[in-house]
Coordinates of C-alpha atoms and ligand atoms in Angstrom, one line a residue:
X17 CA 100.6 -42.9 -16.3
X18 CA 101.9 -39.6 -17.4
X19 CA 101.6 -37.8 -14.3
X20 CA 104.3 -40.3 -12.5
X21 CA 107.9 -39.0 -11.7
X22 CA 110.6 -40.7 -12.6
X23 CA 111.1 -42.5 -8.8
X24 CA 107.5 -43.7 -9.2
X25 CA 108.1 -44.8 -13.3
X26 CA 111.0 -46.8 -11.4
X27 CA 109.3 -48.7 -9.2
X28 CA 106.8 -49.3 -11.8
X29 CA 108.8 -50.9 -14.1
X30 CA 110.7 -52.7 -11.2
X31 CA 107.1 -54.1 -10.0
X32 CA 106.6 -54.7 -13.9
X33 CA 103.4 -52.6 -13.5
X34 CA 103.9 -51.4 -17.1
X35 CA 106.3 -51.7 -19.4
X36 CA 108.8 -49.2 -20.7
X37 CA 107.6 -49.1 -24.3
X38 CA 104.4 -49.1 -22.8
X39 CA 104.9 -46.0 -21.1
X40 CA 106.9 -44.2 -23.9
X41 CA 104.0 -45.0 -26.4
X42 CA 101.5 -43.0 -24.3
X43 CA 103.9 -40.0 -23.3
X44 CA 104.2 -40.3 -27.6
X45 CA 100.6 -40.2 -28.1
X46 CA 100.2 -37.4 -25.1
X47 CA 102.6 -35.2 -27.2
X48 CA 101.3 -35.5 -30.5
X49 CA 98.1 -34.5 -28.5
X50 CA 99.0 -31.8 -26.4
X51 CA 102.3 -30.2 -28.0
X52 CA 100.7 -28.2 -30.7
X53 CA 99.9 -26.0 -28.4
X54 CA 103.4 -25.8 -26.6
X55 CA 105.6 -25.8 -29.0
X56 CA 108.0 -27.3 -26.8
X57 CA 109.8 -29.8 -29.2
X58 CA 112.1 -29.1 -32.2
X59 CA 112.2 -33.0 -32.8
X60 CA 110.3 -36.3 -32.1
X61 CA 112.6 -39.2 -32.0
X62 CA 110.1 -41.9 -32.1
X63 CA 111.5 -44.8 -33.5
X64 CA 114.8 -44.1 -31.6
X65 CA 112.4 -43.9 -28.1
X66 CA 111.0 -47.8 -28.8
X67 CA 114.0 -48.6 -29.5
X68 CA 115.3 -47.7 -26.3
X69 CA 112.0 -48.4 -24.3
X70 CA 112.2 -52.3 -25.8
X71 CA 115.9 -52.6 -25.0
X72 CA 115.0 -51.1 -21.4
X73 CA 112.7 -53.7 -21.0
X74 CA 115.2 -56.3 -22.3
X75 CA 117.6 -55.0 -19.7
X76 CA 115.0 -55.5 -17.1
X77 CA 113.6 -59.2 -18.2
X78 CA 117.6 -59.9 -17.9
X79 CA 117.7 -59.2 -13.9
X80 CA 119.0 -55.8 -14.6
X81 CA 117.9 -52.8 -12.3
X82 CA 118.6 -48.8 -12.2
X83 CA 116.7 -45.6 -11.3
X84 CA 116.7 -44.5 -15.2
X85 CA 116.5 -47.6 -17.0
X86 CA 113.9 -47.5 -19.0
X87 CA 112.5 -43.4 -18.4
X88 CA 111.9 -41.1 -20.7
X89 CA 113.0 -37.9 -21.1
X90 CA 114.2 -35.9 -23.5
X91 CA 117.1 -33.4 -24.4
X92 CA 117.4 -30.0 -24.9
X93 CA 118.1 -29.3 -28.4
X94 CA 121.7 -28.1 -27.8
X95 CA 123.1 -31.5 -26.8
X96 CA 124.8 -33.3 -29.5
X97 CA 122.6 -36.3 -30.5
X98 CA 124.2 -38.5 -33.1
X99 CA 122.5 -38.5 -37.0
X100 CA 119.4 -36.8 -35.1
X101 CA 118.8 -32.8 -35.6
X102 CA 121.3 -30.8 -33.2
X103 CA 119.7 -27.3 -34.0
X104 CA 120.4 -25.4 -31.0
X105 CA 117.3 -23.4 -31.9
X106 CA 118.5 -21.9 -35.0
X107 CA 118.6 -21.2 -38.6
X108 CA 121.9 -21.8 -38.3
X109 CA 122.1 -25.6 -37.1
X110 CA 118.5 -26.5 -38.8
X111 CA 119.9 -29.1 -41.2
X112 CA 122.9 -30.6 -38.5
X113 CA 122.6 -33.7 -37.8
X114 CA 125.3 -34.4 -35.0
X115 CA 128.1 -37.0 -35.7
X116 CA 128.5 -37.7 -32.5
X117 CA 126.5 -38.0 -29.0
X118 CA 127.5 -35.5 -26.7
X119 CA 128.6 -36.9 -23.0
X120 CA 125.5 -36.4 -21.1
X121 CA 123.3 -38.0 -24.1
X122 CA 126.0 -41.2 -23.9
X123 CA 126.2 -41.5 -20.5
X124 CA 121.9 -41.2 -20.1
X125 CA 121.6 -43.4 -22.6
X126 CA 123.8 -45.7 -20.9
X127 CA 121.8 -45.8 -17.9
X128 CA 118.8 -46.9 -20.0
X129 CA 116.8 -43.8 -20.7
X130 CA 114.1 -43.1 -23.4
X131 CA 114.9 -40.7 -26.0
X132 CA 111.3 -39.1 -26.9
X133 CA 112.8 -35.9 -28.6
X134 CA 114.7 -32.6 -28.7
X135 CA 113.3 -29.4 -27.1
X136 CA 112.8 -26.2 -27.9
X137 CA 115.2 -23.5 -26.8
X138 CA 116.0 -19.8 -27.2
X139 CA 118.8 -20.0 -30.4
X140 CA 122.0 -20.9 -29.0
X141 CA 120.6 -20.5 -25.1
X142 CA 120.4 -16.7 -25.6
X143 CA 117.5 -15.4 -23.8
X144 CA 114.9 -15.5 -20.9
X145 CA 111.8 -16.3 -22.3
X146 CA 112.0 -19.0 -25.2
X147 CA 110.8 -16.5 -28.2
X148 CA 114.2 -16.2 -29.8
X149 CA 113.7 -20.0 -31.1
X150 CA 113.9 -19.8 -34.8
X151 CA 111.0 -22.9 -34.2
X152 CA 108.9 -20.2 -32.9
X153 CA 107.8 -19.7 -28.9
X154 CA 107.2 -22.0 -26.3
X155 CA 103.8 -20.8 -24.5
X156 CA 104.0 -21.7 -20.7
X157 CA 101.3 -24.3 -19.8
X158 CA 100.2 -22.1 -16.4
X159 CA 99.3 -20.0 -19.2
X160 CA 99.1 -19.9 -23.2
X161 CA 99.7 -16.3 -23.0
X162 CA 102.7 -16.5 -21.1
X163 CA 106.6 -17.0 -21.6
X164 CA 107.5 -20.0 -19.9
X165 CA 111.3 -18.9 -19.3
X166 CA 114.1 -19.6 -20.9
X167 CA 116.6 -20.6 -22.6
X168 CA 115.5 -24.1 -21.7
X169 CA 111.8 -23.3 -21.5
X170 CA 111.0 -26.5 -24.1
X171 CA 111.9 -28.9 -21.7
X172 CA 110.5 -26.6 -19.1
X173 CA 107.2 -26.5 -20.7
X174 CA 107.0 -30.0 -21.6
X175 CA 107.9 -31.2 -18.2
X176 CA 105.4 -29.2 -16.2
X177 CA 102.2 -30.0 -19.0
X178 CA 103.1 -33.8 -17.8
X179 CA 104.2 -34.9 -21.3
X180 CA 107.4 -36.6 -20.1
X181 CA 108.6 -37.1 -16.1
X182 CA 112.4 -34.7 -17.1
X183 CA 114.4 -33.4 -19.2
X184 CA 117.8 -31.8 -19.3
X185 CA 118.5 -28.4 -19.8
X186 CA 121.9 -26.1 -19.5
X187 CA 122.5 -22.8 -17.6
X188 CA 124.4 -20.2 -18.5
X189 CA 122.6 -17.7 -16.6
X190 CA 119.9 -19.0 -15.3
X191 CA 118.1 -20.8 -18.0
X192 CA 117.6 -24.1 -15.9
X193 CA 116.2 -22.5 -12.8
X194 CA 114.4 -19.3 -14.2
X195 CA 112.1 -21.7 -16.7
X196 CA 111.8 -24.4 -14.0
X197 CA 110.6 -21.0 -11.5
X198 CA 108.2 -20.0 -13.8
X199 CA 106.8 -23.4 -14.9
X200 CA 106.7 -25.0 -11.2
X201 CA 109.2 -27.5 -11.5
X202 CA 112.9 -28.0 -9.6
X203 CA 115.8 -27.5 -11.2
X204 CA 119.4 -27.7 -10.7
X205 CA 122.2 -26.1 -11.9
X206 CA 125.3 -27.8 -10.9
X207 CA 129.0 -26.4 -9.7
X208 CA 131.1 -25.4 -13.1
X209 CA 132.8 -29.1 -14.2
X210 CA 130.1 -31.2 -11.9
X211 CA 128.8 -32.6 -15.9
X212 CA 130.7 -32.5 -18.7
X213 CA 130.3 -30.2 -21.2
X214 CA 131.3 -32.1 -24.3
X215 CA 128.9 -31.5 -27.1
X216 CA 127.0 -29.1 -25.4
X217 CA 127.0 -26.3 -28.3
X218 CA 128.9 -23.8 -26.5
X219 CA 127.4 -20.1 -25.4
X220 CA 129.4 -18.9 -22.7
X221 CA 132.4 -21.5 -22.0
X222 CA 133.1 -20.3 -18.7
X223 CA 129.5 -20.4 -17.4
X224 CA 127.7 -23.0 -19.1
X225 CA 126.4 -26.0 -17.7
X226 CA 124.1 -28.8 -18.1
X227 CA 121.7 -29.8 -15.6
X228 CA 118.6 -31.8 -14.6
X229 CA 114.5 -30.2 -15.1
X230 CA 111.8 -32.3 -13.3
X231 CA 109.3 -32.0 -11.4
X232 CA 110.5 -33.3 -7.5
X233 CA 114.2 -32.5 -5.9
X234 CA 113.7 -36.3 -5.4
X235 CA 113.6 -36.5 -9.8
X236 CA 116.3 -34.3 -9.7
X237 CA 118.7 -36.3 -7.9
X238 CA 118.3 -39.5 -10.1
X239 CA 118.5 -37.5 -13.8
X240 CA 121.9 -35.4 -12.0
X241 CA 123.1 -39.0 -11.1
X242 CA 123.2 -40.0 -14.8
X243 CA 124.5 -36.6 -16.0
X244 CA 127.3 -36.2 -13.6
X245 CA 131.2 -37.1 -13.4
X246 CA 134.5 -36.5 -14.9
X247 CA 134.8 -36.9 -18.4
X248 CA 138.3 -36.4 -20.3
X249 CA 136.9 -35.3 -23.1
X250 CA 136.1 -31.9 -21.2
X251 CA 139.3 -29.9 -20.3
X252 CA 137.1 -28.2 -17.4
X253 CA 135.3 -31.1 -16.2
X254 CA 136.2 -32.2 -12.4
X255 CA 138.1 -35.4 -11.3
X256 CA 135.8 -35.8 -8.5
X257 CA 133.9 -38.9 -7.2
X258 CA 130.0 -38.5 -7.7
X259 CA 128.2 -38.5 -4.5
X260 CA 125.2 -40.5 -4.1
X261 CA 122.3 -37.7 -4.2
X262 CA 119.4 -40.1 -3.9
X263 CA 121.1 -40.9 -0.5
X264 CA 121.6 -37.4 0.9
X265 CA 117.8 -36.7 0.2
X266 CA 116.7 -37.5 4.0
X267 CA 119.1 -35.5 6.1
X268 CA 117.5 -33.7 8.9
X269 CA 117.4 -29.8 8.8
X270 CA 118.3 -29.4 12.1
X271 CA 120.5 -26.7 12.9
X272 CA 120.7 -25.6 9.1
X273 CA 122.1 -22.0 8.6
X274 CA 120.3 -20.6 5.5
X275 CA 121.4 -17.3 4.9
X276 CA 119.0 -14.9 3.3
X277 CA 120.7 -11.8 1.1
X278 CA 119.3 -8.5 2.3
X279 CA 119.9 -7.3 -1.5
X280 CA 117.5 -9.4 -2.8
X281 CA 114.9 -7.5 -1.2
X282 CA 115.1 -4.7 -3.6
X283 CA 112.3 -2.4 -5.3
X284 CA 112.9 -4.7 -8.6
X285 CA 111.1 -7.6 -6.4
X286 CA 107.2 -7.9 -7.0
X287 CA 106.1 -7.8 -3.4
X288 CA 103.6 -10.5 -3.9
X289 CA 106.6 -13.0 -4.9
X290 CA 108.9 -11.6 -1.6
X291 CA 106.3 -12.5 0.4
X292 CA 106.1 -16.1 -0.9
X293 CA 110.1 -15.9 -0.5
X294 CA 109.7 -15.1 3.3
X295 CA 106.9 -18.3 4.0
X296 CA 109.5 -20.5 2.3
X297 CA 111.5 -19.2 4.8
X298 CA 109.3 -19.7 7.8
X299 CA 108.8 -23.3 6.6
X300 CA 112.3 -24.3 6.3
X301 CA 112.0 -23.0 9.8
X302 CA 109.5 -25.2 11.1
X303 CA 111.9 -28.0 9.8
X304 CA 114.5 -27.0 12.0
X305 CA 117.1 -24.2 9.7
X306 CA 118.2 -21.4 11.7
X307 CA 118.1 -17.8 9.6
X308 CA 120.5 -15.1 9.3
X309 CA 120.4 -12.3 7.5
X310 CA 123.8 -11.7 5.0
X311 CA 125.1 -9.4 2.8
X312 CA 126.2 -9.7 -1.2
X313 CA 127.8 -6.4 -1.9
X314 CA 128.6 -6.7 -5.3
X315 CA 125.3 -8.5 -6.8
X316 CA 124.3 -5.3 -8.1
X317 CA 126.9 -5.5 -10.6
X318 CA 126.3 -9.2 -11.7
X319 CA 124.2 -8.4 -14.8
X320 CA 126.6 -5.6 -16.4
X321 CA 129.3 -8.2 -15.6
X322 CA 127.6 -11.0 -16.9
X323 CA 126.4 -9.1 -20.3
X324 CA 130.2 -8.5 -21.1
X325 CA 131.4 -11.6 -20.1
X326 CA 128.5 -13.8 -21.9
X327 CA 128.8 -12.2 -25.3
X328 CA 132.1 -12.1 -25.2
X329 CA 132.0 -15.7 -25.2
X330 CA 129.6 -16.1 -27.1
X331 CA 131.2 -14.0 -30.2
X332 CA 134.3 -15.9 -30.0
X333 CA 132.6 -19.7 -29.8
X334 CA 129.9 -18.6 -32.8
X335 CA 132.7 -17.8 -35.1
X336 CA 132.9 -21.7 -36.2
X337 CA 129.7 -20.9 -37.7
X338 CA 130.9 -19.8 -41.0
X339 CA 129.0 -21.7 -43.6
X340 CA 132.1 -23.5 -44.8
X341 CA 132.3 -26.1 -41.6
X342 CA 129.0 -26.4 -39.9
X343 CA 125.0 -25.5 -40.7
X344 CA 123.4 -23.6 -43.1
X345 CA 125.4 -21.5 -46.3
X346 CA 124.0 -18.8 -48.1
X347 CA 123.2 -19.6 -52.1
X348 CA 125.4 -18.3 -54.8
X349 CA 128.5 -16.5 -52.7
X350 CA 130.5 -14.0 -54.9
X351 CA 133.8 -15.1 -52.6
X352 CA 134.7 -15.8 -49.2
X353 CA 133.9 -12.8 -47.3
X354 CA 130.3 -13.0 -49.2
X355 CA 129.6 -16.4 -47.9
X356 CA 130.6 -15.5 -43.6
X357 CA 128.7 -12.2 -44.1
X358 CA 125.0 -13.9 -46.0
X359 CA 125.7 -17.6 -44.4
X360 CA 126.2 -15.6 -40.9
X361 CA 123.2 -13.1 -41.5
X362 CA 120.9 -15.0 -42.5
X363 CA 121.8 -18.5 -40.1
X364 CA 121.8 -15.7 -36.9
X365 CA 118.6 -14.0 -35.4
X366 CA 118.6 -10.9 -34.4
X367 CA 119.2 -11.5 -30.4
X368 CA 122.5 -13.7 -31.3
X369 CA 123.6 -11.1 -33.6
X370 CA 123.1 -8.7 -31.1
X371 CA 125.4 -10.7 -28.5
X372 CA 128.0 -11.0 -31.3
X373 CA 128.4 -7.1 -31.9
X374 CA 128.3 -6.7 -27.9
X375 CA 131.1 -9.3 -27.7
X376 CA 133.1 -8.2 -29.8
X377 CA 133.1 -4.9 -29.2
X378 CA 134.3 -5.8 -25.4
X379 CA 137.3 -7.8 -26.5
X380 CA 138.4 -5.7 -29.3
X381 CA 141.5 -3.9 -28.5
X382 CA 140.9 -0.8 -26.8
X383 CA 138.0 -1.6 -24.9
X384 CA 139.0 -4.9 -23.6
X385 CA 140.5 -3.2 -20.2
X386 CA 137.8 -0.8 -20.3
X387 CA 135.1 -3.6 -20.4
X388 CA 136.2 -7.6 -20.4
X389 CA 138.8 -7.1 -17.9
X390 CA 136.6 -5.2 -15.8
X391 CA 134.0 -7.6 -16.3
X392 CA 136.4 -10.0 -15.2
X393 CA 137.3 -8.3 -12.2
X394 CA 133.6 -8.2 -10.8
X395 CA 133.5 -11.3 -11.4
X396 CA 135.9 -12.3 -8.4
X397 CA 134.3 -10.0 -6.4
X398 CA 131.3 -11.6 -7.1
X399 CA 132.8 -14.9 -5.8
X400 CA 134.3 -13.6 -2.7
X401 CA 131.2 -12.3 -1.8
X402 CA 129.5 -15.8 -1.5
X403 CA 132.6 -17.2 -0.3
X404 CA 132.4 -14.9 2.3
X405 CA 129.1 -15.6 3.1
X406 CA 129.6 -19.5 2.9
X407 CA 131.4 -19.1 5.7
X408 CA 128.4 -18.1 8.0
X409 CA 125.8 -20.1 6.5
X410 CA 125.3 -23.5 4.7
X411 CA 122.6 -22.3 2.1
X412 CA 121.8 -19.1 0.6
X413 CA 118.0 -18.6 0.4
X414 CA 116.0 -16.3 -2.0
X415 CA 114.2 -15.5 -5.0
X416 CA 114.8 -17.3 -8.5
X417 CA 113.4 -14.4 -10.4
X418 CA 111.6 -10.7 -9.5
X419 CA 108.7 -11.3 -11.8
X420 CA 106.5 -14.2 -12.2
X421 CA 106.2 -15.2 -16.1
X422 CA 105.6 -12.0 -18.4
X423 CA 102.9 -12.0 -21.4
X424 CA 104.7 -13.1 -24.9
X425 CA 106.1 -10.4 -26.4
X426 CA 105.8 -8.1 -23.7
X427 CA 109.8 -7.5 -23.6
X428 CA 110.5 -8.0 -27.1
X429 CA 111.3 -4.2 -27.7
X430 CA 113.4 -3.9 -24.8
X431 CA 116.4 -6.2 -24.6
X432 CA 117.4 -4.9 -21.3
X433 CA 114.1 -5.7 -19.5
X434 CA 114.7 -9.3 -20.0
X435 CA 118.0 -9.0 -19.4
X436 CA 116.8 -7.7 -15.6
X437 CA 115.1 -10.8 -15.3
X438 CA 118.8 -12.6 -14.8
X439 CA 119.9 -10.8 -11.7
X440 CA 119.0 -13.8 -9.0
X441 CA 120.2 -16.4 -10.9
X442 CA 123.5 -15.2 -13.1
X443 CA 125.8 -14.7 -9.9
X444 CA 126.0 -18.5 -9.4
X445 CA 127.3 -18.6 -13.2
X446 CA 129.7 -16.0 -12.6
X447 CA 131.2 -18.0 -9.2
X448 CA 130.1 -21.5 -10.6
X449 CA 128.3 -22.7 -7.7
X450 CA 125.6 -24.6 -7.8
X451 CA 121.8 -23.5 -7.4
X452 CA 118.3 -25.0 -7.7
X453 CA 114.8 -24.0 -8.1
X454 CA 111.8 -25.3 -6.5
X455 CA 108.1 -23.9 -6.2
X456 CA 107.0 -21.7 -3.8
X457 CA 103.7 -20.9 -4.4
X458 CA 101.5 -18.5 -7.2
X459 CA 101.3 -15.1 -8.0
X460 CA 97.9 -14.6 -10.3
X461 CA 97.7 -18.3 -11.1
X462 CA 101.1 -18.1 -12.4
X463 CA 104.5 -20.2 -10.6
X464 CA 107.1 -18.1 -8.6
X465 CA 110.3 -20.1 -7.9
X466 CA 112.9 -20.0 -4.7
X467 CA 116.4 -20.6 -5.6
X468 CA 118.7 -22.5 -3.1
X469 CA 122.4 -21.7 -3.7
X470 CA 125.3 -24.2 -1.8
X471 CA 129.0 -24.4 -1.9
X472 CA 130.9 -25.9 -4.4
X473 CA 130.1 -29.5 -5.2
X474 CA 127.2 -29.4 -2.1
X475 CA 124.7 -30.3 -5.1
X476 CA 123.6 -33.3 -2.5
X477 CA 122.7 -30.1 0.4
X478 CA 120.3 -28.5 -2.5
X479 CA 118.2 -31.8 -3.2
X480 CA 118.0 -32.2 0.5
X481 CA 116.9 -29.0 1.6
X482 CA 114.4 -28.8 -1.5
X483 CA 113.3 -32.4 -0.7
X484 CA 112.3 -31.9 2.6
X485 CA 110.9 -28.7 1.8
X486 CA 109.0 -31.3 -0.7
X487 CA 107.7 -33.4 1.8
X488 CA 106.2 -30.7 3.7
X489 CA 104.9 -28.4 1.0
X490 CA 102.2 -29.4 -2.2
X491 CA 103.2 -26.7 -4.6
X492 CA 105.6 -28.7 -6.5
X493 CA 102.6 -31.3 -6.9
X494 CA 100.0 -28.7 -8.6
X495 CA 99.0 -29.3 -12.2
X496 CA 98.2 -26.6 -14.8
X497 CA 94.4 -27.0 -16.2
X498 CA 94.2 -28.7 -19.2
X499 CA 97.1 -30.9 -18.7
Ligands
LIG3 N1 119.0 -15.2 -19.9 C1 120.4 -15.3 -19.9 C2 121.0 -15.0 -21.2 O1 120.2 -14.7 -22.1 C3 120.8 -16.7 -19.5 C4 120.6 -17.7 -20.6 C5 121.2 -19.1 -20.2 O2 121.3 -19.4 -19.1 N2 121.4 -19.9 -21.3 O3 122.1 -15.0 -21.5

């Protein structure tokens, strides 16, 4: 039962082939088993996930239908879940219990899903390879040994070892489509204001967004359907009617322009991984796409942009955490300024503090042109350059990240090295387009991603593309051993 997807756990339940507390109970019993050696939780939510399986199944016995009612998943551990552990992956938030659900938790819960827990994240979505958790690492399942991406790399992780059908995750810079690469699954990031943002502890405002981890473009479709739409509670979130993305799934390829960067190409690309990039290619082919090569000038500046911007951001939103309103407070302060500096030293890891310095060093004054404003500037160049290039081709075709996943603790001493790992995936953050990840084959036994990029709002062209790459192509279906 646990290696279904979430369309198969649908029909399932539809042909009342199992139940949904059925199901839950052995995804339950499949993580108590295989987790220890993951690490991708921060909470189990149990009692909460038969709750919601036996009201699922209520729904159901009552004539009611949906794609998600009655499938569990879980969320990452930065969504506000209410009187349930909203860590973020930190010291910080380790006793918070949320007071209130955040929009994406409401509106899946809505739809019927399971609860089964809260994953494990890099603290406060800062990173690339899930060891900044204060919960510890997650350990890829392709390999023990191995990072299995990040910051969302507990759902990642938990989704590919088959111990739940999805999860969410968020992106700020990648960390739903560089952990799905790097664990085999699909992931989408949607357009900036496609899902509401509203209690999704914030990291970077202007980039952040929360998106659907699973293991088909087809899986993908159904979790965006229950994340997506305008929500007033979320100043940025769009007034725009949700498409139907399980229906765009089966459009024909025919005459499809997918435009392939010649900058990705670079010497930071492991060859091996390029070449699995260029039969992707030659398989979207077969199905009809037409290629062009294009040109993004300024992607070369996308990770010096994004490391400004980001922390920035980041320095500003993580200055509620003061121990007076929210998470953890020092013992014993002498006076105020004693209680930010232990409460915020000691709640912070090193990687967030880091970001904080960064951050607000670019906005202070005096180096706000010099940096921020800069940053800012590259930014729009950044955008014009895909908009540019949207106008010659539908899809933008090309690696999700230049190294397949790296031993844990191999960057650990060099912040930058990881931070090299972002340069496919942050430009889409920095325009706020969307972008998805799907498999494209192995490199030493270990996944290697391709990301699709679309226009604004064209989330339905990404599952389509990916989906009939799907149907054509088994690497999405591939299991690690053991699990
Ligand atoms: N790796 C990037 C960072 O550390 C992106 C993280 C994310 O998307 N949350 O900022």
């Amino acid at each position: 039962m646990h290696q279904l997807t979430l369309a198969e756990i649908a029909r399932g339940l539809a042909e009342k082939k199992f139940s949904s507390e059925e199901l839950t109970k052995t995804l339950l019993a499949r993580i108590a088993l295989l987790d220890p050696q993951l690490n991708s939780f921060i909470s189990l939510t149990e009692d909460l996930a038969l709750q919601q399986a036996k009201a699922a199944d209520a729904r159901r016995a009552n004539g009611e239908s949906g794609a998600l009612l009655g499938a569990p998943i879980a969320h990452k551990d930065l969504f506000c879940t209410q009187g349930i552990r909203t860590s973020c992956g930190s010291k910080m938030l380790d006793n918070f219990k949320a007071p209130y659900d955040a929009t994406v938790v409401a509106k899946l819960a809505a739809a019927g899903t399971v609860t089964l827990g809260k994953t494990n994240m890099d603290e406060f979505a800062m990173g690339s390879a899930n060891e900044s958790s204060y919960y510890g690492p997650v350990k890829n399942p392709w390999n023990l040994e191995h990072v299995p991406g990040g910051s969302s790399g507990g759902s990642a992780a938990a989704v590919a070892a088959r111990l739940l059908p999805a999860a969410t995750g968020t992106d700020t810079g990648g960390s739903i489509r560089q952990p799905a690469a790097l664990t085999n699954l699909t992931g989408l990031k949607p357009t900036y204001g496609r899902v509401s943002r509203w209690g999704m502890i914030a990291y970077a405002s202007s980039l952040d967004q929360g998106g659907p981890m699973a293991r088909t473009a087809e899986d993908c479709a159904i979790l965006l359907q229950g994340m997506a739409g305008f929500d007033p509670n979320d100043s940025t979130s769009i007034d725009e009617p949700v498409p139907d993305y399980s229906a765009s799934l089966n459009g024909s390829l025919q005459g499809l322009r997918i435009g392939v960067p010649k900058e990705y190409f670079s010497a930071g690309l492991d060859p091996r991984i390029a070449e699995l990039i260029h039969n992707s290619v030659k398989e979207l082919e077969k199905l009809g796409a037409v290629i062009k090569e294009i040109s993004l000038p300024n992607m070369q500046h996308a990770i010096p942009a994004y490391y400004v911007i980001a922390p920035a951001e980041a320095s500003s939103n993580l200055s509620r955490f003061d121990g007076v309103r929210f998470g953890h407070r020092c013992e014993n302060p002498k006076d105020l300024i004693d209680l930010y500096k232990r409460s915020r030293g000691e709640g912070f890891g090193p990687e967030v503090q880091r970001r904080i310095m960064v951050g607000a060093y670019a906005l202070s004054a005096g180096y706000y042109d010099a940096y921020y404003l800069k940053a800012q500037k590259i930014r729009r160049l950044i955008k014009n350059d895909f908009m540019a290039a949207f106008n010659e081709v539908d899809i933008i075709l090309g690696p999700t990240t230049p190294n397949p996943a790296w031993k844990l603790g191999a960057k650990n001493s060099d912040p930058v090295a990881a931070y090299l790992e972002d340069v496919y995936t942050i430009t889409a953050n920095l325009a706020g387009l969307p972008g998805l990840s799907m498999p494209a084959g192995f490199v030493d036994g270990l996944p290697v991603g391709v990301q699709l990029l679309a226009p604004y709002f064209q989330e339905g062209r990404l599952l389509n593309v990916a989906h009939q790459y799907q149907l054509h192509t088994d690497w999405h279906t591939r299991t690690p051993t053991g699990f």
